[in-house]
């Protein structure tokens, strides 16, 4: 986990949800003095949806690429005046499978964070989105911040970090870094579970020790009632008016309900509060 952000990627598809993703990326870039990469992928998967004469016509595809290039230049011109931290805006136009191309770009150019805009209509976005938050985080091991229009708060003052039965070192370090930069408070939360005795308290204490060993930021811990960690975390975050939730895409962070199970609805898609998804790969250590 870097001590700061140096490169932030924003996948763009030229729809309304790009606005709040880029706005949040600019805020972060001005704080960390880093660069923003606006990347658009012209997906080969869309070819069957085009008229036959267009899909077979190379000039038609060239025109599509040229149009996308002009839109990227326009976005760069529109937003670069808002950068004031010494960073710059880079633009890239790629072609191929969206998730594969983004993952390749993230690794090749060493992105530290991905900021994805969420549409107002959650269900439609979840089904049709070509950028899967959990898949991107899992493929690249890079945090993915999901943001919607309601999440454009000024800085992250209250950061909620839910805990399971292992120490999420990757998320703890990221939360600490953000809290230090934004002068925030970190809230450690876990589910109260009578069956496991003091397991929840033990993991909370160990996480607290790690945070305090990394920084002197304010940190508080809470045991939550309920059976679903994602739902209890979301309810708690709403009560305290949290600005950011730091989650993991595996099952403990799926929201309850049959539809959520069918659509694999992780916390990012069910929260109006911004959520950073960090994949569990290599992030946790045993609390024993």
CSV table of N, CA and C in Angstrom, one decimal, residues 160-168 171 187-194 196-208 220-234 236-237 239 246 252-253 287:
chain,number,residue,atom,x,y,z
A,160,UNK,N,-15.4,4.5,7.9
A,160,UNK,CA,-15.9,3.3,8.6
A,160,UNK,C,-15.1,2.1,8.0
A,161,UNK,N,-14.5,1.3,8.9
A,161,UNK,CA,-13.8,0.2,8.5
A,161,UNK,C,-14.4,-1.1,9.2
A,162,UNK,N,-15.2,-1.9,8.5
A,162,UNK,CA,-15.8,-3.1,9.0
A,162,UNK,C,-14.7,-4.2,9.1
A,163,UNK,N,-14.8,-5.0,10.2
A,163,UNK,CA,-13.9,-6.1,10.4
A,163,UNK,C,-14.6,-7.4,10.5
A,164,UNK,N,-13.9,-8.5,10.0
A,164,UNK,CA,-14.4,-9.8,10.1
A,164,UNK,C,-13.6,-10.6,11.1
A,165,UNK,N,-13.1,-11.8,10.8
A,165,UNK,CA,-12.3,-12.5,11.8
A,165,UNK,C,-10.8,-12.5,11.5
A,166,UNK,N,-10.4,-11.7,10.5
A,166,UNK,CA,-9.0,-11.5,10.2
A,166,UNK,C,-8.7,-10.0,10.2
A,167,UNK,N,-7.4,-9.8,10.4
A,167,UNK,CA,-6.9,-8.4,10.3
A,167,UNK,C,-6.8,-7.9,8.8
A,168,UNK,N,-7.5,-7.0,8.4
A,168,UNK,CA,-7.4,-6.5,7.0
A,168,UNK,C,-6.3,-5.5,6.9
A,171,UNK,N,-6.5,-2.7,4.1
A,171,UNK,CA,-7.5,-1.7,4.3
A,171,UNK,C,-7.2,-0.8,5.5
A,187,UNK,N,-13.6,4.7,12.2
A,187,UNK,CA,-14.5,3.9,13.1
A,187,UNK,C,-14.4,2.4,12.7
A,188,UNK,N,-13.8,1.6,13.7
A,188,UNK,CA,-13.7,0.2,13.5
A,188,UNK,C,-15.0,-0.4,13.9
A,189,UNK,N,-15.7,-1.2,13.1
A,189,UNK,CA,-16.9,-1.9,13.5
A,189,UNK,C,-16.9,-3.4,13.2
A,190,UNK,N,-17.6,-4.1,14.0
A,190,UNK,CA,-17.7,-5.6,13.8
A,190,UNK,C,-19.0,-6.1,14.3
A,191,UNK,N,-19.4,-7.2,13.9
A,191,UNK,CA,-20.7,-7.8,14.4
A,191,UNK,C,-20.5,-8.4,15.8
A,192,UNK,N,-21.4,-8.2,16.7
A,192,UNK,CA,-21.3,-8.9,18.0
A,192,UNK,C,-21.8,-10.3,17.7
A,193,UNK,N,-21.0,-11.3,18.2
A,193,UNK,CA,-21.4,-12.7,17.9
A,193,UNK,C,-21.2,-13.5,19.2
A,194,UNK,N,-22.3,-13.8,19.9
A,194,UNK,CA,-22.2,-14.5,21.1
A,194,UNK,C,-21.6,-15.9,21.0
A,196,UNK,N,-19.1,-16.8,19.3
A,196,UNK,CA,-17.6,-16.8,19.2
A,196,UNK,C,-17.0,-16.2,20.5
A,197,UNK,N,-17.8,-16.0,21.5
A,197,UNK,CA,-17.2,-15.4,22.7
A,197,UNK,C,-16.6,-14.0,22.5
A,198,UNK,N,-15.4,-13.9,22.7
A,198,UNK,CA,-14.7,-12.6,22.7
A,198,UNK,C,-14.0,-12.4,21.3
A,199,UNK,N,-14.3,-13.2,20.3
A,199,UNK,CA,-13.6,-13.1,19.0
A,199,UNK,C,-13.7,-11.7,18.4
A,200,UNK,N,-14.9,-11.1,18.4
A,200,UNK,CA,-15.1,-9.8,17.8
A,200,UNK,C,-14.3,-8.7,18.6
A,201,UNK,N,-14.3,-8.8,19.9
A,201,UNK,CA,-13.5,-7.9,20.7
A,201,UNK,C,-12.0,-8.0,20.5
A,202,UNK,N,-11.5,-9.3,20.3
A,202,UNK,CA,-10.1,-9.5,20.1
A,202,UNK,C,-9.6,-8.9,18.7
A,203,UNK,N,-10.4,-9.2,17.7
A,203,UNK,CA,-10.0,-8.6,16.4
A,203,UNK,C,-10.1,-7.1,16.4
A,204,UNK,N,-11.0,-6.5,17.1
A,204,UNK,CA,-11.1,-5.1,17.3
A,204,UNK,C,-9.9,-4.5,18.0
A,205,UNK,N,-9.5,-5.2,19.1
A,205,UNK,CA,-8.3,-4.7,19.8
A,205,UNK,C,-7.1,-4.8,19.0
A,206,UNK,N,-6.9,-5.8,18.2
A,206,UNK,CA,-5.7,-6.0,17.4
A,206,UNK,C,-5.7,-4.9,16.3
A,207,UNK,N,-6.9,-4.7,15.7
A,207,UNK,CA,-6.9,-3.7,14.6
A,207,UNK,C,-6.6,-2.3,15.2
A,208,UNK,N,-7.1,-2.0,16.4
A,208,UNK,CA,-6.9,-0.8,17.1
A,208,UNK,C,-5.4,-0.6,17.3
A,220,UNK,N,-12.1,5.0,16.8
A,220,UNK,CA,-13.1,4.5,17.7
A,220,UNK,C,-13.6,3.1,17.3
A,221,UNK,N,-14.1,2.3,18.2
A,221,UNK,CA,-14.5,1.0,17.9
A,221,UNK,C,-15.9,0.7,18.4
A,222,UNK,N,-16.7,0.0,17.6
A,222,UNK,CA,-18.1,-0.3,17.9
A,222,UNK,C,-18.4,-1.7,17.5
A,223,UNK,N,-19.1,-2.4,18.4
A,223,UNK,CA,-19.7,-3.8,18.1
A,223,UNK,C,-21.1,-3.5,17.7
A,224,UNK,N,-21.5,-4.1,16.6
A,224,UNK,CA,-22.8,-3.8,16.0
A,224,UNK,C,-23.7,-5.0,16.2
A,225,UNK,N,-25.0,-4.8,16.3
A,225,UNK,CA,-26.0,-5.9,16.3
A,225,UNK,C,-26.4,-6.2,14.9
A,226,UNK,N,-26.9,-7.4,14.7
A,226,UNK,CA,-27.3,-7.9,13.4
A,226,UNK,C,-26.7,-9.2,12.9
A,227,UNK,N,-27.1,-9.6,11.8
A,227,UNK,CA,-26.6,-10.9,11.2
A,227,UNK,C,-25.8,-10.7,9.9
A,228,UNK,N,-26.0,-9.5,9.3
A,228,UNK,CA,-25.3,-9.3,8.1
A,228,UNK,C,-24.4,-8.1,8.2
A,229,UNK,N,-23.0,-8.3,8.0
A,229,UNK,CA,-22.1,-7.2,8.3
A,229,UNK,C,-22.3,-6.0,7.4
A,230,UNK,N,-22.6,-6.3,6.1
A,230,UNK,CA,-22.8,-5.2,5.1
A,230,UNK,C,-23.9,-4.3,5.6
A,231,UNK,N,-25.1,-4.9,5.9
A,231,UNK,CA,-26.2,-4.1,6.3
A,231,UNK,C,-26.0,-3.4,7.6
A,232,UNK,N,-25.4,-4.0,8.6
A,232,UNK,CA,-25.1,-3.4,9.9
A,232,UNK,C,-24.2,-2.2,9.7
A,233,UNK,N,-23.1,-2.4,8.9
A,233,UNK,CA,-22.2,-1.4,8.6
A,233,UNK,C,-22.8,-0.2,7.9
A,234,UNK,N,-23.7,-0.5,6.9
A,234,UNK,CA,-24.4,0.6,6.2
A,234,UNK,C,-25.3,1.4,7.2
A,236,UNK,N,-25.0,1.7,10.4
A,236,UNK,CA,-24.2,2.5,11.3
A,236,UNK,C,-23.6,3.7,10.6
A,237,UNK,N,-23.2,3.5,9.4
A,237,UNK,CA,-22.6,4.6,8.7
A,237,UNK,C,-23.6,5.7,8.4
A,239,UNK,N,-26.1,6.4,10.4
A,239,UNK,CA,-26.4,7.1,11.7
A,239,UNK,C,-25.3,8.1,12.1
A,246,UNK,N,-15.0,1.4,4.0
A,246,UNK,CA,-13.9,0.6,3.3
A,246,UNK,C,-14.3,-0.9,3.4
A,252,UNK,N,-18.9,-11.5,3.0
A,252,UNK,CA,-19.4,-10.8,4.2
A,252,UNK,C,-19.8,-9.4,3.8
A,253,UNK,N,-19.5,-8.9,2.7
A,253,UNK,CA,-19.9,-7.6,2.3
A,253,UNK,C,-21.0,-7.5,1.2
A,287,UNK,N,-5.8,-13.3,13.1
A,287,UNK,CA,-5.8,-12.5,14.4
A,287,UNK,C,-5.3,-13.4,15.5
